[in-house]
Amino acid sequence: MTSTLSRAIAHYPNRFDPGAVGELPEHIQQTIRRRERVLGPGYTLIYKEPVEFVSGHGAHLIDRDGNDYLDAYNNVPCVGHAHPHVAEAVARQMTAVNTNTRYVQEALVDYAERLLATFPEELSKLSIACSGSEANDLAMRVARFHTGGEGVIVTRWAYHGITREVASFSPTLGAGSPLGPNVRLIDAPDPRLVAPGSTLDEHMRQQVRGAVDDLERHGYRLAALITDCAYSSDGIFTDPPGCMQAMVEEVHAAGGVYIADEVQAGFARLGDSMWGFSRHGVLPDIVTIGKPMGNGLPISGVVFRPEVCEEFGRNVRYFNTFGGSSIPVAAGAAVLDVLEKENVQQRVLESGKALRAGLREITKDSPYVAEVRGAGLFVGVELVKDRETLEPDRALAEDVINDMRDRRILINGTGTSANTLKIRPPLAFDSADVTRFLETFAEVAKSRLQAS
């Protein structure tokens, strides 16, 4: 097999080079070669040496040889891999019935009521889909219908999904997936970009105002600003709390709506609140959720302020065959059970605080670490060639990622230059997992992050 690296995946963090398949164990080689023959275009594997798992529990994954890997990357199994309560709820529902929203389902209504109770009371309508891409697609359809506008504002390296519509405002997909002419890009809220004498609030206000002005100049009225509340693909920017208020004010002043994409930041991921937008004291018009919602089953949601979605509902029929069907809803309800019964948010606060403190201590003297940032169990470690210029060092980041993988700890990269380590474990990540992670990271840092 020759290398088939294309520009479509050239920027993808920590990708596997297909040209190196011959260096892998025989079984992995065979599976990858079969995969190449039968899977469609665009797929990629991660790590220099891809890994195959056969089971999992909590924040741990087990390979076919019985090796235990600490998962510090996958947010989809929100409450932990193979959580027994979720598995039991899904199995029980599978032996009963799986119907859709055209039939009365008390369990669906129960779930919607419980989920909406975690939001501000103004956000009181829920539509259910299957993926974050579908959720963001529906959210933007409603935003356009409600505002009469077409303009969309996103951050410079945002990712919101892969439908044709959503890909048009997901710049991280790269040059092969062009942005729409109605899309404008703004900075993520990075305090280092603020001009002397200004503030982050004012910087972000001016970013949004400039985008609105440019859209109008080209004949586009604003429909929506959509942001991932952790700015995950931009490099993870969670602080300072409150920095989004000015942005939302400008959006509303221009007649647009604010869509909070909580697919990655939600479900207590950031620790001090159930939803990322709450940290900033803003009330979105629309919220999208997904990935962790069903602990791995395909379920996502869009939460609306009623006045935003009512006219759409009177004029446009919305139905999703699997969105809101019985089995994914059972998984979603079981996730809420675990979040409540295991006091997951408190665990996230404690584990996240210990993790960030440990990382800062390990890297405090490294000339190659610009910043450790994040909130809860969403942490970024930005690696650079030196702290003065902040020139990104993607190669170093990939070395660290693969050194950690070789020591059986999984992380990945993010950011516009893919030079920020992305640490985003299942929320089952506990104090023992933090200790194991930090001890291993200290070993890698000693060889990779010390001054030469």
Coordinates of C-alpha atoms in Angstrom, one line a residue:
M1 CA 0.0 0.0 0.0
T2 CA 1.4 3.4 -1.0
S3 CA 0.8 6.5 1.0
T4 CA -2.5 8.1 -0.1
L5 CA -2.3 11.2 2.1
S6 CA -4.5 13.9 0.6
R7 CA -5.0 17.5 1.2
A8 CA -8.4 16.6 2.6
I9 CA -6.7 15.0 5.7
A10 CA -3.4 16.7 5.5
H11 CA -4.3 18.9 8.5
Y12 CA -6.0 16.2 10.5
P13 CA -4.2 16.0 13.9
N14 CA -2.0 13.0 14.5
R15 CA -3.1 11.1 11.5
F16 CA -1.8 7.6 10.5
D17 CA 0.2 7.6 7.3
P18 CA -1.2 4.7 5.1
G19 CA 2.3 4.3 3.6
A20 CA 3.6 3.0 6.9
V21 CA 1.1 0.1 7.1
G22 CA 3.9 -2.4 6.4
E23 CA 5.6 -1.5 9.7
L24 CA 2.6 -2.6 11.8
P25 CA 1.8 -6.0 13.4
E26 CA 0.5 -8.5 10.9
H27 CA -3.1 -8.6 12.1
I28 CA -3.4 -4.8 12.1
Q29 CA -1.9 -4.7 8.7
Q30 CA -4.5 -7.1 7.3
T31 CA -7.4 -5.3 8.9
I32 CA -6.2 -1.9 7.6
R33 CA -5.7 -3.3 4.0
R34 CA -9.3 -4.8 4.1
R35 CA -10.6 -1.5 5.4
E36 CA -9.0 0.4 2.5
R37 CA -10.7 -1.9 0.1
V38 CA -14.2 -1.6 1.4
L39 CA -14.7 1.7 3.2
G40 CA -15.7 4.9 1.3
P41 CA -13.5 8.0 1.0
G42 CA -12.4 10.4 3.7
Y43 CA -11.7 8.0 6.6
T44 CA -8.5 8.3 8.5
L45 CA -6.9 6.5 11.5
I46 CA -5.0 8.2 14.3
Y47 CA -1.6 7.5 15.9
K48 CA 1.6 6.5 14.1
E49 CA 0.7 3.0 15.2
P50 CA -3.1 2.6 15.2
V51 CA -4.7 0.6 18.0
E52 CA -7.6 -1.8 18.1
F53 CA -9.8 -2.2 21.1
V54 CA -12.1 -5.1 22.0
S55 CA -13.7 -3.9 25.3
G56 CA -13.8 -1.0 27.7
H57 CA -14.9 0.2 31.2
G58 CA -14.9 3.6 32.8
A59 CA -12.1 5.6 31.3
H60 CA -10.2 2.5 30.1
L61 CA -10.0 0.6 26.8
I62 CA -8.6 -2.9 26.4
D63 CA -6.9 -4.1 23.3
R64 CA -7.0 -7.7 21.9
D65 CA -3.9 -8.6 23.9
G66 CA -5.5 -7.5 27.2
N67 CA -3.5 -4.3 27.5
D68 CA -5.2 -1.5 29.5
Y69 CA -5.2 1.9 27.8
L70 CA -6.2 5.0 29.7
D71 CA -8.7 6.9 27.5
A72 CA -8.1 10.6 27.9
Y73 CA -9.6 11.6 24.6
N74 CA -13.0 10.2 23.9
N75 CA -16.0 12.3 25.1
V76 CA -18.6 10.2 23.4
P77 CA -18.9 7.6 26.2
C78 CA -19.8 10.4 28.5
V79 CA -20.3 8.4 31.7
G80 CA -17.8 5.8 30.8
H81 CA -17.2 2.9 28.4
A82 CA -19.8 0.1 28.7
H83 CA -21.5 1.7 31.7
P84 CA -23.6 -1.1 33.1
H85 CA -26.6 1.1 33.9
V86 CA -26.7 2.5 30.3
A87 CA -26.1 -1.0 28.8
E88 CA -28.9 -2.5 30.9
A89 CA -31.4 0.2 30.0
V90 CA -30.7 -0.2 26.2
A91 CA -30.9 -4.0 26.4
R92 CA -34.2 -3.8 28.3
Q93 CA -35.6 -1.4 25.7
M94 CA -34.4 -3.5 22.8
T95 CA -36.4 -6.5 24.1
A96 CA -39.5 -4.4 24.4
V97 CA -40.2 -2.0 21.5
N98 CA -38.5 0.6 19.3
T99 CA -41.0 3.1 17.9
N100 CA -40.6 6.7 16.6
T101 CA -42.1 10.1 17.4
R102 CA -45.3 9.4 15.3
Y103 CA -46.5 7.3 18.2
V104 CA -47.2 8.3 21.7
Q105 CA -44.2 7.6 23.9
E106 CA -44.4 8.4 27.6
A107 CA -40.7 7.7 28.0
L108 CA -39.8 10.3 25.3
V109 CA -41.9 12.9 27.1
D110 CA -40.3 12.0 30.5
Y111 CA -36.9 12.3 29.0
A112 CA -37.6 15.6 27.3
E113 CA -38.9 17.0 30.6
R114 CA -35.9 15.8 32.6
L115 CA -33.4 17.1 30.0
L116 CA -35.1 20.5 29.6
A117 CA -35.0 20.9 33.4
T118 CA -31.2 21.2 33.2
F119 CA -31.6 24.3 31.0
P120 CA -32.7 27.9 31.8
E121 CA -36.5 27.9 31.8
E122 CA -36.6 30.1 28.6
L123 CA -35.1 27.1 26.7
S124 CA -38.2 24.9 26.8
K125 CA -38.6 23.1 23.4
L126 CA -36.6 20.0 22.3
S127 CA -36.2 18.4 18.9
I128 CA -34.3 15.1 18.7
A129 CA -32.0 14.0 15.9
C130 CA -29.2 11.4 15.5
S131 CA -26.0 13.3 15.3
G132 CA -24.4 16.7 16.1
S133 CA -24.3 17.4 12.4
E134 CA -28.0 16.9 12.1
A135 CA -28.7 19.0 15.2
N136 CA -26.6 21.9 13.8
D137 CA -28.2 21.6 10.4
L138 CA -31.7 21.8 12.0
A139 CA -30.6 24.7 14.2
M140 CA -29.4 26.7 11.3
R141 CA -32.6 26.0 9.3
V142 CA -34.7 27.4 12.1
A143 CA -32.4 30.3 12.6
R144 CA -32.7 31.3 8.9
F145 CA -36.5 30.9 9.0
H146 CA -36.8 32.9 12.2
T147 CA -34.5 35.8 11.2
G148 CA -35.0 35.9 7.4
G149 CA -31.2 36.1 7.2
E150 CA -28.6 34.0 5.6
G151 CA -25.3 35.2 7.2
V152 CA -23.4 32.9 9.5
I153 CA -20.5 33.8 11.9
V154 CA -18.2 31.2 13.2
T155 CA -14.7 31.1 14.7
R156 CA -11.7 30.7 12.5
W157 CA -11.1 26.9 12.9
A158 CA -14.5 25.8 14.1
Y159 CA -16.0 22.4 13.5
H160 CA -19.8 22.0 13.6
G161 CA -20.5 19.0 11.4
I162 CA -20.4 17.3 8.0
T163 CA -23.7 17.8 6.2
R164 CA -23.4 19.9 3.1
E165 CA -25.0 22.9 5.0
V166 CA -23.0 22.5 8.2
A167 CA -19.7 21.8 6.4
S168 CA -20.1 25.2 4.7
F169 CA -19.5 26.8 8.1
S170 CA -16.9 24.3 9.5
P171 CA -13.6 25.8 8.4
T172 CA -11.5 23.1 10.1
L173 CA -12.6 20.7 7.3
G174 CA -10.0 22.5 5.1
A175 CA -9.7 23.8 1.6
G176 CA -11.4 20.8 0.1
S177 CA -14.6 21.8 1.8
P178 CA -15.1 25.4 0.9
L179 CA -17.0 27.9 3.1
G180 CA -20.2 29.4 2.0
P181 CA -20.1 33.0 0.6
N182 CA -22.5 33.9 3.5
V183 CA -20.0 32.8 6.2
R184 CA -17.6 35.1 8.1
L185 CA -14.8 34.1 10.5
I186 CA -13.9 35.6 13.8
D187 CA -11.2 34.9 16.4
A188 CA -11.7 32.5 19.2
P189 CA -11.6 34.3 22.5
D190 CA -7.9 34.1 23.0
P191 CA -6.8 36.8 25.5
R192 CA -3.4 37.0 23.8
L193 CA -5.0 38.5 20.7
V194 CA -6.3 41.6 22.5
A195 CA -4.6 44.9 21.6
P196 CA -2.9 46.9 24.4
G197 CA -5.4 49.1 26.2
S198 CA -8.4 47.0 25.1
T199 CA -10.3 44.1 26.7
L200 CA -11.2 40.6 25.5
D201 CA -14.9 41.6 25.7
E202 CA -14.3 44.6 23.4
H203 CA -12.1 42.6 21.1
M204 CA -14.8 40.0 20.6
R205 CA -17.5 42.7 20.2
Q206 CA -15.5 44.3 17.4
Q207 CA -14.9 40.9 15.8
V208 CA -18.7 40.2 15.6
R209 CA -19.5 43.8 14.6
G210 CA -17.0 43.7 11.8
A211 CA -18.3 40.3 10.5
V212 CA -21.9 41.7 10.6
D213 CA -20.8 44.8 8.7
D214 CA -19.0 42.7 6.0
L215 CA -22.0 40.4 5.6
E216 CA -24.3 43.3 5.1
R217 CA -21.9 44.9 2.6
H218 CA -22.2 41.8 0.5
G219 CA -26.0 41.6 0.8
Y220 CA -26.4 39.1 3.7
R221 CA -28.5 39.8 6.7
L222 CA -27.3 37.9 9.8
A223 CA -29.0 34.7 10.7
A224 CA -26.7 33.3 13.4
L225 CA -23.5 33.3 15.4
I226 CA -22.7 29.7 16.2
T227 CA -19.9 28.8 18.6
D228 CA -18.6 25.7 20.3
C229 CA -18.6 26.8 23.9
A230 CA -15.2 25.3 24.6
Y231 CA -13.8 26.4 21.2
S232 CA -12.5 22.9 20.9
S233 CA -11.2 22.9 17.3
D234 CA -9.7 26.4 17.7
G235 CA -7.4 25.1 20.5
I236 CA -9.6 25.0 23.6
F237 CA -10.4 28.5 25.0
T238 CA -12.7 28.3 28.0
D239 CA -11.7 31.4 29.9
P240 CA -12.3 34.0 31.1
P241 CA -16.0 33.3 32.0
G242 CA -18.3 36.0 30.7
C243 CA -16.3 36.8 27.6
M244 CA -19.3 35.9 25.3
Q245 CA -21.7 38.5 26.6
A246 CA -20.6 41.3 24.3
M247 CA -20.7 38.9 21.3
V248 CA -24.3 37.9 21.9
E249 CA -25.4 41.5 22.4
E250 CA -24.0 42.4 19.0
V251 CA -25.7 39.4 17.4
H252 CA -29.1 40.3 18.8
A253 CA -28.6 44.0 17.9
A254 CA -28.1 42.8 14.2
G255 CA -31.3 40.7 14.3
G256 CA -29.5 37.4 14.5
V257 CA -29.7 34.5 16.9
Y258 CA -27.0 32.9 19.0
I259 CA -26.6 29.1 18.7
A260 CA -24.6 27.5 21.4
D261 CA -23.0 24.3 20.1
E262 CA -22.7 22.1 23.3
V263 CA -21.9 18.9 21.5
Q264 CA -18.4 18.8 23.0
A265 CA -18.7 21.2 26.0
G266 CA -22.0 20.1 27.4
F267 CA -23.2 17.5 30.0
A268 CA -21.0 18.9 32.8
R269 CA -17.8 18.5 30.7
L270 CA -16.5 21.9 31.9
G271 CA -17.3 21.1 35.5
D272 CA -18.8 24.2 37.1
S273 CA -22.1 24.0 35.1
M274 CA -24.1 21.5 33.1
W275 CA -23.8 23.6 30.0
G276 CA -20.8 25.6 28.7
F277 CA -22.8 28.7 27.9
S278 CA -23.8 29.1 31.6
R279 CA -20.2 29.9 32.5
H280 CA -20.5 33.1 30.4
G281 CA -23.8 34.3 31.7
V282 CA -25.5 34.3 28.3
L283 CA -28.9 32.9 27.2
P284 CA -28.7 31.2 23.8
D285 CA -31.6 31.3 21.4
I286 CA -30.8 27.7 20.3
V287 CA -28.6 25.0 21.9
T288 CA -27.3 21.9 20.1
I289 CA -26.3 18.8 21.9
G290 CA -25.0 15.3 20.8
K291 CA -22.2 12.8 21.2
P292 CA -22.3 12.3 25.0
M293 CA -26.1 12.4 25.1
G294 CA -26.6 8.6 24.6
N295 CA -23.1 7.5 25.8
G296 CA -22.3 6.2 22.3
L297 CA -25.8 5.6 20.8
P298 CA -26.7 8.0 18.0
I299 CA -28.9 10.6 19.6
S300 CA -28.6 14.4 19.5
G301 CA -30.9 17.3 20.2
V302 CA -31.8 20.9 19.5
V303 CA -33.2 23.0 22.4
F304 CA -35.0 26.2 21.5
R305 CA -36.6 29.3 23.0
P306 CA -40.2 28.7 21.9
E307 CA -40.5 32.1 20.1
V308 CA -37.6 31.1 17.8
C309 CA -39.0 27.8 16.6
E310 CA -42.8 28.2 16.7
E311 CA -43.2 29.8 13.2
F312 CA -40.9 27.2 11.7
G313 CA -43.0 24.4 13.3
R314 CA -46.2 25.9 11.8
N315 CA -44.8 26.0 8.3
V316 CA -42.2 23.2 8.0
R317 CA -42.7 19.5 8.8
Y318 CA -39.8 18.0 10.8
F319 CA -39.5 14.2 11.3
N320 CA -36.5 12.0 11.9
T321 CA -37.0 8.3 11.7
F322 CA -34.5 7.5 14.4
G323 CA -34.4 10.8 16.2
G324 CA -36.5 10.3 19.4
S325 CA -37.0 6.6 18.9
S326 CA -37.3 4.4 22.0
I327 CA -33.8 2.8 22.3
P328 CA -31.7 6.0 22.0
V329 CA -34.1 7.8 24.4
A330 CA -33.6 4.9 26.9
A331 CA -29.8 5.5 26.6
G332 CA -30.3 9.3 27.1
A333 CA -32.4 8.8 30.2
A334 CA -29.8 6.3 31.6
V335 CA -27.1 8.9 31.1
L336 CA -29.1 11.5 33.1
D337 CA -29.5 8.8 35.8
V338 CA -25.8 8.3 36.1
L339 CA -25.0 12.0 36.0
E340 CA -27.3 12.5 39.0
K341 CA -26.6 9.3 41.0
E342 CA -22.8 9.4 40.6
N343 CA -22.5 13.1 41.2
V344 CA -20.5 13.3 38.0
Q345 CA -20.2 17.1 37.9
Q346 CA -18.4 17.1 41.3
R347 CA -16.0 14.4 40.1
V348 CA -15.3 16.5 36.9
L349 CA -14.5 19.5 39.0
E350 CA -12.1 17.7 41.3
S351 CA -10.4 15.6 38.6
G352 CA -10.1 18.5 36.3
K353 CA -8.6 20.8 38.9
A354 CA -6.1 18.2 39.9
L355 CA -5.2 17.4 36.2
R356 CA -4.6 21.0 35.2
A357 CA -2.6 21.7 38.4
G358 CA -0.4 18.7 37.8
L359 CA 0.1 19.6 34.1
R360 CA 1.1 23.2 35.0
E361 CA 3.6 21.9 37.6
I362 CA 5.2 19.5 35.2
T363 CA 5.5 22.0 32.4
K364 CA 6.2 25.3 34.3
D365 CA 9.9 25.4 33.3
S366 CA 9.5 24.1 29.8
P367 CA 10.4 26.5 27.0
Y368 CA 8.0 24.6 24.7
V369 CA 4.8 24.9 26.6
A370 CA 3.0 28.2 25.9
E371 CA -0.1 27.5 28.1
V372 CA -2.1 24.9 29.9
R373 CA -5.7 25.9 29.7
G374 CA -9.2 24.6 30.0
A375 CA -12.0 23.8 32.4
G376 CA -13.3 20.7 34.0
L377 CA -12.2 17.6 32.0
F378 CA -11.4 19.6 28.8
V379 CA -7.8 20.6 28.8
G380 CA -5.4 22.0 26.2
V381 CA -1.6 22.1 26.4
E382 CA -0.2 24.4 23.7
L383 CA 3.2 23.4 22.4
V384 CA 5.5 25.9 20.7
K385 CA 9.0 26.2 19.4
D386 CA 9.6 28.9 22.0
R387 CA 7.5 30.9 24.4
E388 CA 8.6 34.3 23.0
T389 CA 7.4 33.9 19.4
L390 CA 4.7 31.3 20.2
E391 CA 5.5 29.6 16.9
P392 CA 3.4 26.4 16.8
D393 CA 5.2 23.1 16.9
R394 CA 3.0 20.5 15.4
A395 CA 5.8 17.9 15.1
L396 CA 6.5 18.1 18.9
A397 CA 2.8 17.8 19.7
E398 CA 2.6 14.6 17.5
D399 CA 5.7 13.2 19.2
V400 CA 4.2 13.8 22.6
I401 CA 0.8 12.3 21.5
N402 CA 2.5 9.2 20.2
D403 CA 4.8 8.8 23.1
M404 CA 1.7 8.8 25.4
R405 CA 0.0 6.3 23.1
D406 CA 3.1 4.0 23.3
R407 CA 2.7 4.2 27.1
R408 CA -1.0 3.3 26.7
I409 CA -2.6 6.7 27.3
L410 CA -4.8 8.2 24.6
I411 CA -4.9 11.9 23.7
N412 CA -4.9 13.9 20.5
G413 CA -4.2 17.3 19.0
T414 CA -6.3 20.4 18.1
G415 CA -6.0 24.0 17.1
T416 CA -5.3 25.8 13.9
S417 CA -1.8 24.3 13.7
A418 CA -2.7 21.0 15.5
N419 CA -0.1 21.9 18.1
T420 CA -2.4 21.9 21.2
L421 CA -2.7 18.6 23.1
K422 CA -6.4 17.8 23.5
I423 CA -7.2 16.0 26.7
R424 CA -10.9 15.2 26.9
P425 CA -11.6 11.9 28.7
P426 CA -14.8 10.2 29.5
L427 CA -16.3 11.8 32.7
A428 CA -15.7 8.6 34.5
F429 CA -12.0 9.8 34.8
D430 CA -11.3 9.6 38.5
S431 CA -8.4 10.5 40.9
A432 CA -6.5 7.2 40.1
D433 CA -6.8 8.0 36.4
V434 CA -5.5 11.5 37.0
T435 CA -2.5 10.1 38.9
R436 CA -1.7 7.6 36.2
F437 CA -2.0 10.3 33.5
L438 CA 0.3 12.8 35.3
E439 CA 2.9 10.2 36.1
T440 CA 3.1 9.1 32.5
F441 CA 3.0 12.7 31.1
A442 CA 5.9 13.6 33.4
E443 CA 7.9 10.8 31.8
V444 CA 7.2 12.0 28.4
A445 CA 7.8 15.7 29.3
K446 CA 11.2 14.8 30.7
S447 CA 12.3 13.5 27.3
R448 CA 10.3 15.9 25.0
L449 CA 9.6 19.1 26.8
Q450 CA 12.8 20.0 28.6
A451 CA 15.3 22.5 27.3
S452 CA 17.9 20.9 25.1

